[in-house]
PDB file of C-alpha atoms in Angstrom:
ATOM      1  CA  MET A   1     112.691 109.115 102.738  1.00 66.00           C
ATOM      2  CA  THR A   2     114.571 105.977 101.680  1.00 91.00           C
ATOM      3  CA  ILE A   3     113.193 104.095  98.687  1.00 97.00           C
ATOM      4  CA  ALA A   4     114.297 100.467  98.453  1.00 97.00           C
ATOM      5  CA  LEU A   5     114.755  99.401  94.816  1.00 97.00           C
ATOM      6  CA  ILE A   6     114.994  95.632  95.072  1.00 97.00           C
ATOM      7  CA  ASP A   7     117.967  94.015  93.332  1.00 96.00           C
ATOM      8  CA  TYR A   8     117.264  90.322  92.759  1.00 94.00           C
ATOM      9  CA  GLY A   9     119.031  89.924  89.430  1.00 89.00           C
ATOM     10  CA  ALA A  10     115.895  90.441  87.344  1.00 85.00           C
ATOM     11  CA  GLY A  11     115.318  94.156  86.990  1.00 80.00           C
ATOM     12  CA  ASN A  12     116.164  97.099  84.792  1.00 82.00           C
ATOM     13  CA  LEU A  13     117.716  98.735  87.845  1.00 93.00           C
ATOM     14  CA  HIS A  14     119.763 101.508  86.266  1.00 93.00           C
ATOM     15  CA  SER A  15     116.873 102.909  84.240  1.00 95.00           C
ATOM     16  CA  VAL A  16     114.378 102.615  87.105  1.00 97.00           C
ATOM     17  CA  HIS A  17     116.836 104.302  89.490  1.00 96.00           C
ATOM     18  CA  ASN A  18     117.353 107.177  87.062  1.00 96.00           C
ATOM     19  CA  ALA A  19     113.615 107.578  86.490  1.00 97.00           C
ATOM     20  CA  LEU A  20     112.903 107.682  90.234  1.00 97.00           C
ATOM     21  CA  LYS A  21     115.610 110.299  90.647  1.00 97.00           C
ATOM     22  CA  ALA A  22     114.179 112.360  87.776  1.00 97.00           C
ATOM     23  CA  ALA A  23     110.764 112.107  89.435  1.00 96.00           C
ATOM     24  CA  GLY A  24     112.143 113.694  92.598  1.00 95.00           C
ATOM     25  CA  ALA A  25     113.340 110.823  94.785  1.00 95.00           C
ATOM     26  CA  GLN A  26     116.217 111.877  97.039  1.00 92.00           C
ATOM     27  CA  GLU A  27     117.327 108.655  98.732  1.00 95.00           C
ATOM     28  CA  ILE A  28     117.249 105.507  96.600  1.00 97.00           C
ATOM     29  CA  ALA A  29     118.919 102.322  97.802  1.00 96.00           C
ATOM     30  CA  VAL A  30     119.462  99.604  95.201  1.00 96.00           C
ATOM     31  CA  THR A  31     119.560  96.668  97.555  1.00 96.00           C
ATOM     32  CA  ASP A  32     119.297  92.958  98.216  1.00 97.00           C
ATOM     33  CA  ASP A  33     119.488  93.525 101.981  1.00 97.00           C
ATOM     34  CA  PRO A  34     116.282  92.559 103.841  1.00 97.00           C
ATOM     35  CA  ASN A  35     117.293  94.738 106.806  1.00 96.00           C
ATOM     36  CA  LEU A  36     117.461  97.816 104.613  1.00 96.00           C
ATOM     37  CA  VAL A  37     114.040  96.919 103.167  1.00 97.00           C
ATOM     38  CA  ARG A  38     112.665  96.827 106.701  1.00 96.00           C
ATOM     39  CA  GLY A  39     113.678 100.467 107.145  1.00 96.00           C
ATOM     40  CA  ALA A  40     112.486 101.734 103.759  1.00 97.00           C
ATOM     41  CA  ARG A  41     109.597 104.171 103.472  1.00 96.00           C
ATOM     42  CA  ARG A  42     108.690 103.041  99.938  1.00 97.00           C
ATOM     43  CA  ILE A  43     109.555  99.892  97.991  1.00 98.00           C
ATOM     44  CA  VAL A  44     109.908  99.319  94.237  1.00 98.00           C
ATOM     45  CA  LEU A  45     110.150  95.824  92.723  1.00 97.00           C
ATOM     46  CA  PRO A  46     111.158  95.854  89.042  1.00 96.00           C
ATOM     47  CA  GLY A  47     111.329  92.760  86.864  1.00 90.00           C
ATOM     48  CA  VAL A  48     112.352  91.721  83.362  1.00 91.00           C
ATOM     49  CA  GLY A  49     112.251  88.161  82.018  1.00 89.00           C
ATOM     50  CA  ALA A  50     110.288  84.993  82.760  1.00 90.00           C
ATOM     51  CA  PHE A  51     108.001  84.753  85.796  1.00 91.00           C
ATOM     52  CA  GLY A  52     109.619  81.610  87.179  1.00 91.00           C
ATOM     53  CA  ALA A  53     113.181  82.905  86.883  1.00 93.00           C
ATOM     54  CA  CYS A  54     112.240  86.201  88.532  1.00 94.00           C
ATOM     55  CA  ARG A  55     110.362  84.368  91.259  1.00 94.00           C
ATOM     56  CA  ASP A  56     113.340  82.107  91.936  1.00 95.00           C
ATOM     57  CA  GLY A  57     115.697  85.075  92.053  1.00 95.00           C
ATOM     58  CA  LEU A  58     113.594  86.894  94.627  1.00 96.00           C
ATOM     59  CA  TRP A  59     113.051  83.837  96.814  1.00 97.00           C
ATOM     60  CA  ALA A  60     116.785  83.011  96.655  1.00 97.00           C
ATOM     61  CA  ILE A  61     117.632  86.083  98.760  1.00 97.00           C
ATOM     62  CA  SER A  62     117.428  84.839 102.335  1.00 97.00           C
ATOM     63  CA  GLY A  63     114.799  86.755 104.290  1.00 97.00           C
ATOM     64  CA  MET A  64     113.759  89.063 101.442  1.00 98.00           C
ATOM     65  CA  VAL A  65     110.205  87.808 100.915  1.00 98.00           C
ATOM     66  CA  GLU A  66     109.652  87.873 104.678  1.00 98.00           C
ATOM     67  CA  ALA A  67     110.968  91.453 104.868  1.00 98.00           C
ATOM     68  CA  LEU A  68     108.717  92.530 102.002  1.00 98.00           C
ATOM     69  CA  GLU A  69     105.679  90.973 103.652  1.00 98.00           C
ATOM     70  CA  GLU A  70     106.480  92.623 106.976  1.00 97.00           C
ATOM     71  CA  ARG A  71     106.939  96.059 105.461  1.00 97.00           C
ATOM     72  CA  VAL A  72     104.263  96.010 102.738  1.00 97.00           C
ATOM     73  CA  ILE A  73     101.533  93.771 104.159  1.00 97.00           C
ATOM     74  CA  ALA A  74     101.938  94.343 107.907  1.00 97.00           C
ATOM     75  CA  ASP A  75     103.198  97.952 107.944  1.00 96.00           C
ATOM     76  CA  GLY A  76     101.386  99.287 104.877  1.00 96.00           C
ATOM     77  CA  VAL A  77     104.390 100.902 103.202  1.00 96.00           C
ATOM     78  CA  PRO A  78     103.640 102.063  99.621  1.00 96.00           C
ATOM     79  CA  PHE A  79     104.814  99.468  97.097  1.00 97.00           C
ATOM     80  CA  LEU A  80     105.240  99.621  93.319  1.00 97.00           C
ATOM     81  CA  GLY A  81     105.768  96.534  91.137  1.00 97.00           C
ATOM     82  CA  ILE A  82     106.896  97.066  87.533  1.00 97.00           C
ATOM     83  CA  CYS A  83     106.347  94.541  84.690  1.00 95.00           C
ATOM     84  CA  VAL A  84     107.283  91.120  86.110  1.00 95.00           C
ATOM     85  CA  GLY A  85     107.516  92.840  89.500  1.00 96.00           C
ATOM     86  CA  MET A  86     103.800  93.514  89.075  1.00 97.00           C
ATOM     87  CA  GLN A  87     103.104  89.964  87.890  1.00 96.00           C
ATOM     88  CA  LEU A  88     104.788  88.513  90.994  1.00 97.00           C
ATOM     89  CA  LEU A  89     101.933  90.016  93.036  1.00 98.00           C
ATOM     90  CA  ALA A  90      99.689  87.261  91.632  1.00 98.00           C
ATOM     91  CA  THR A  91      98.830  83.937  93.241  1.00 97.00           C
ATOM     92  CA  ARG A  92     100.629  82.044  90.481  1.00 95.00           C
ATOM     93  CA  GLY A  93     102.257  82.399  87.086  1.00 94.00           C
ATOM     94  CA  LEU A  94     101.748  79.944  84.233  1.00 89.00           C
ATOM     95  CA  GLU A  95     104.842  80.758  82.177  1.00 87.00           C
ATOM     96  CA  HIS A  96     106.874  77.567  81.480  1.00 85.00           C
ATOM     97  CA  GLY A  97     105.008  75.633  84.167  1.00 87.00           C
ATOM     98  CA  MET A  98     103.205  76.756  87.309  1.00 91.00           C
ATOM     99  CA  HIS A  99     105.026  78.966  89.802  1.00 93.00           C
ATOM    100  CA  ASP A 100     103.745  80.484  93.031  1.00 95.00           C
ATOM    101  CA  GLY A 101     103.790  84.266  93.299  1.00 97.00           C
ATOM    102  CA  LEU A 102     103.570  86.482  96.363  1.00 98.00           C
ATOM    103  CA  GLY A 103      99.786  86.116  96.414  1.00 97.00           C
ATOM    104  CA  TRP A 104      99.184  89.719  97.503  1.00 98.00           C
ATOM    105  CA  ILE A 105      96.595  90.243  94.754  1.00 97.00           C
ATOM    106  CA  PRO A 106      94.724  87.011  93.927  1.00 97.00           C
ATOM    107  CA  GLY A 107      94.910  86.009  90.273  1.00 97.00           C
ATOM    108  CA  GLU A 108      96.975  84.316  87.586  1.00 97.00           C
ATOM    109  CA  VAL A 109      99.565  85.394  85.039  1.00 96.00           C
ATOM    110  CA  LYS A 110      98.727  83.824  81.671  1.00 93.00           C
ATOM    111  CA  GLY A 111     100.013  84.008  78.119  1.00 85.00           C
ATOM    112  CA  ILE A 112      98.519  86.638  75.834  1.00 80.00           C
ATOM    113  CA  GLU A 113      96.178  84.833  73.460  1.00 81.00           C
ATOM    114  CA  ARG A 114      96.672  85.611  69.775  1.00 75.00           C
ATOM    115  CA  THR A 115      93.025  86.051  68.696  1.00 74.00           C
ATOM    116  CA  ASP A 116      93.976  87.718  65.405  1.00 74.00           C
ATOM    117  CA  PRO A 117      97.014  86.881  63.215  1.00 74.00           C
ATOM    118  CA  ALA A 118      97.683  90.615  62.975  1.00 73.00           C
ATOM    119  CA  ILE A 119      98.211  90.791  66.738  1.00 76.00           C
ATOM    120  CA  LYS A 120     101.860  90.348  67.631  1.00 83.00           C
ATOM    121  CA  VAL A 121     103.150  88.701  70.781  1.00 77.00           C
ATOM    122  CA  PRO A 122     105.020  89.998  72.686  1.00 84.00           C
ATOM    123  CA  HIS A 123     102.947  93.126  73.146  1.00 83.00           C
ATOM    124  CA  MET A 124     105.700  95.659  72.529  1.00 80.00           C
ATOM    125  CA  GLY A 125     105.670  99.416  72.152  1.00 83.00           C
ATOM    126  CA  TRP A 126     103.440 102.348  73.048  1.00 95.00           C
ATOM    127  CA  ASN A 127      99.798 101.781  73.903  1.00 89.00           C
ATOM    128  CA  ASP A 128      96.926 103.566  75.630  1.00 92.00           C
ATOM    129  CA  VAL A 129      96.362 103.232  79.366  1.00 95.00           C
ATOM    130  CA  VAL A 130      92.692 103.642  80.327  1.00 92.00           C
ATOM    131  CA  HIS A 131      91.182 104.055  83.800  1.00 88.00           C
ATOM    132  CA  ALA A 132      89.259 101.253  85.423  1.00 84.00           C
ATOM    133  CA  HIS A 133      87.324 103.700  87.573  1.00 69.00           C
ATOM    134  CA  HIS A 134      85.920 101.035  89.878  1.00 65.00           C
ATOM    135  CA  GLY A 135      89.386  99.803  90.815  1.00 60.00           C
ATOM    136  CA  ASP A 136      91.580 100.412  93.833  1.00 65.00           C
ATOM    137  CA  GLY A 137      94.453 102.809  93.221  1.00 68.00           C
ATOM    138  CA  SER A 138      92.979 104.353  90.078  1.00 68.00           C
ATOM    139  CA  GLU A 139      93.790 107.816  91.455  1.00 76.00           C
ATOM    140  CA  LEU A 140      97.455 107.075  90.693  1.00 85.00           C
ATOM    141  CA  ILE A 141      96.792 106.308  87.032  1.00 89.00           C
ATOM    142  CA  ASP A 142      96.378 109.023  84.414  1.00 89.00           C
ATOM    143  CA  GLU A 143      95.061 108.127  81.007  1.00 92.00           C
ATOM    144  CA  GLY A 144      97.716 108.372  78.325  1.00 94.00           C
ATOM    145  CA  GLU A 145     100.308 106.302  76.491  1.00 95.00           C
ATOM    146  CA  ALA A 146     102.899 104.065  78.111  1.00 95.00           C
ATOM    147  CA  TYR A 147     105.561 101.652  76.889  1.00 93.00           C
ATOM    148  CA  PHE A 148     104.803  97.913  77.170  1.00 93.00           C
ATOM    149  CA  LEU A 149     106.934  94.821  76.606  1.00 89.00           C
ATOM    150  CA  HIS A 150     105.378  91.518  77.692  1.00 86.00           C
ATOM    151  CA  SER A 151     104.061  88.170  76.460  1.00 86.00           C
ATOM    152  CA  TYR A 152     102.129  87.281  79.614  1.00 88.00           C
ATOM    153  CA  HIS A 153      99.443  89.257  81.421  1.00 92.00           C
ATOM    154  CA  PHE A 154      98.010  89.415  84.931  1.00 96.00           C
ATOM    155  CA  GLN A 155      94.347  88.424  85.266  1.00 95.00           C
ATOM    156  CA  PRO A 156      93.160  89.291  88.806  1.00 96.00           C
ATOM    157  CA  ASP A 157      90.360  87.269  90.370  1.00 95.00           C
ATOM    158  CA  GLU A 158      88.487  90.423  91.392  1.00 92.00           C
ATOM    159  CA  GLY A 159      87.717  93.371  89.146  1.00 90.00           C
ATOM    160  CA  ARG A 160      88.184  95.856  91.986  1.00 91.00           C
ATOM    161  CA  HIS A 161      91.921  95.131  91.878  1.00 94.00           C
ATOM    162  CA  ILE A 162      92.173  96.344  88.262  1.00 94.00           C
ATOM    163  CA  ALA A 163      93.348  99.964  88.224  1.00 94.00           C
ATOM    164  CA  ALA A 164      93.812 100.379  84.452  1.00 94.00           C
ATOM    165  CA  MET A 165      93.437  98.529  81.157  1.00 94.00           C
ATOM    166  CA  THR A 166      95.020  98.568  77.729  1.00 93.00           C
ATOM    167  CA  ASP A 167      93.953  97.010  74.416  1.00 86.00           C
ATOM    168  CA  HIS A 168      96.053  94.577  72.380  1.00 83.00           C
ATOM    169  CA  GLY A 169      93.672  92.421  70.383  1.00 76.00           C
ATOM    170  CA  GLY A 170      91.381  92.584  73.411  1.00 77.00           C
ATOM    171  CA  GLY A 171      91.564  93.990  76.902  1.00 84.00           C
ATOM    172  CA  LEU A 172      94.717  93.440  78.955  1.00 91.00           C
ATOM    173  CA  VAL A 173      95.281  94.620  82.507  1.00 94.00           C
ATOM    174  CA  ALA A 174      97.698  97.567  82.545  1.00 95.00           C
ATOM    175  CA  ALA A 175      97.730  98.178  86.314  1.00 96.00           C
ATOM    176  CA  VAL A 176      96.566  96.472  89.489  1.00 95.00           C
ATOM    177  CA  ALA A 177      96.175  97.876  92.982  1.00 94.00           C
ATOM    178  CA  ARG A 178      95.131  96.852  96.447  1.00 94.00           C
ATOM    179  CA  GLY A 179      95.436  99.192  99.406  1.00 93.00           C
ATOM    180  CA  ASN A 180      99.055 100.360  99.550  1.00 94.00           C
ATOM    181  CA  ILE A 181     100.112  98.085  96.657  1.00 96.00           C
ATOM    182  CA  LEU A 182     100.338  99.236  93.028  1.00 96.00           C
ATOM    183  CA  GLY A 183     101.563  97.177  90.083  1.00 97.00           C
ATOM    184  CA  VAL A 184     101.965  98.358  86.489  1.00 97.00           C
ATOM    185  CA  GLN A 185     102.494  96.114  83.472  1.00 95.00           C
ATOM    186  CA  PHE A 186     104.083  98.928  81.477  1.00 96.00           C
ATOM    187  CA  HIS A 187     107.530 100.405  82.090  1.00 95.00           C
ATOM    188  CA  PRO A 188     107.354 103.881  83.683  1.00 96.00           C
ATOM    189  CA  GLU A 189     111.103 104.239  83.227  1.00 96.00           C
ATOM    190  CA  LYS A 190     110.636 103.932  79.443  1.00 95.00           C
ATOM    191  CA  SER A 191     107.395 105.925  79.210  1.00 96.00           C
ATOM    192  CA  GLN A 192     108.909 109.430  79.137  1.00 96.00           C
ATOM    193  CA  GLN A 193     106.761 112.142  80.723  1.00 97.00           C
ATOM    194  CA  TYR A 194     103.827 109.806  81.338  1.00 96.00           C
ATOM    195  CA  GLY A 195     106.033 107.474  83.356  1.00 96.00           C
ATOM    196  CA  LEU A 196     107.720 110.250  85.321  1.00 97.00           C
ATOM    197  CA  ASP A 197     104.333 111.687  86.268  1.00 96.00           C
ATOM    198  CA  LEU A 198     103.242 108.282  87.580  1.00 96.00           C
ATOM    199  CA  LEU A 199     106.421 107.936  89.637  1.00 97.00           C
ATOM    200  CA  ARG A 200     105.906 111.426  91.099  1.00 96.00           C
ATOM    201  CA  ARG A 201     102.412 110.464  92.206  1.00 95.00           C
ATOM    202  CA  PHE A 202     103.789 107.260  93.743  1.00 96.00           C
ATOM    203  CA  LEU A 203     106.409 109.239  95.670  1.00 96.00           C
ATOM    204  CA  ASP A 204     103.652 111.475  97.090  1.00 94.00           C
ATOM    205  CA  TRP A 205     101.144 108.651  97.626  1.00 92.00           C
ATOM    206  CA  ASP A 206      99.646 108.277 101.080  1.00 89.00           C
ATOM    207  CA  PRO A 207      97.310 105.260 100.879  1.00 86.00           C
ATOM    208  CA  GLN A 208      96.496 105.252 104.616  1.00 70.00           C
TER     209      GLN A 208
END
């Protein structure tokens, strides 16, 4: 089972690759080749940095967005977005201007509001992940602690697309899901056993 780990110049590829391998993945292709993506059985989109820069990097690969839409949207292949890779699922991001996302899960990516001077932005470090039991994909999310590093957060238009929440001076979305699509704001590759367990469930996931 080939897993396509998308290389668009904006991901923590080495760590994600190692975490997938530790979780039991046998065939992992770090790739920017749309044709390889079309043959993959699972797809992982990492992302570190600003929304607009990540978006531009992904769109700059000729045919990649089209290949992702064919495989994920049309064919229903399981997909995991990590950090900015999760945020790119949104309709748009509002970091340093307005930038269109993939639009697979309607919503916006907005800056974390500092409602209390004691709350630090970026949200960095270990924090609780709590089920949103009404949400799609919540069966993939265990409650526990995961590692976060972000200044912007995904606010879906519909509550049913929220799979998990965390608290940083107020509720922030920790995971989103829709059908065969899962996105996590935290970093599984930095979340030790909690993250490996999530990746194992993703590798076994059959959302059909």
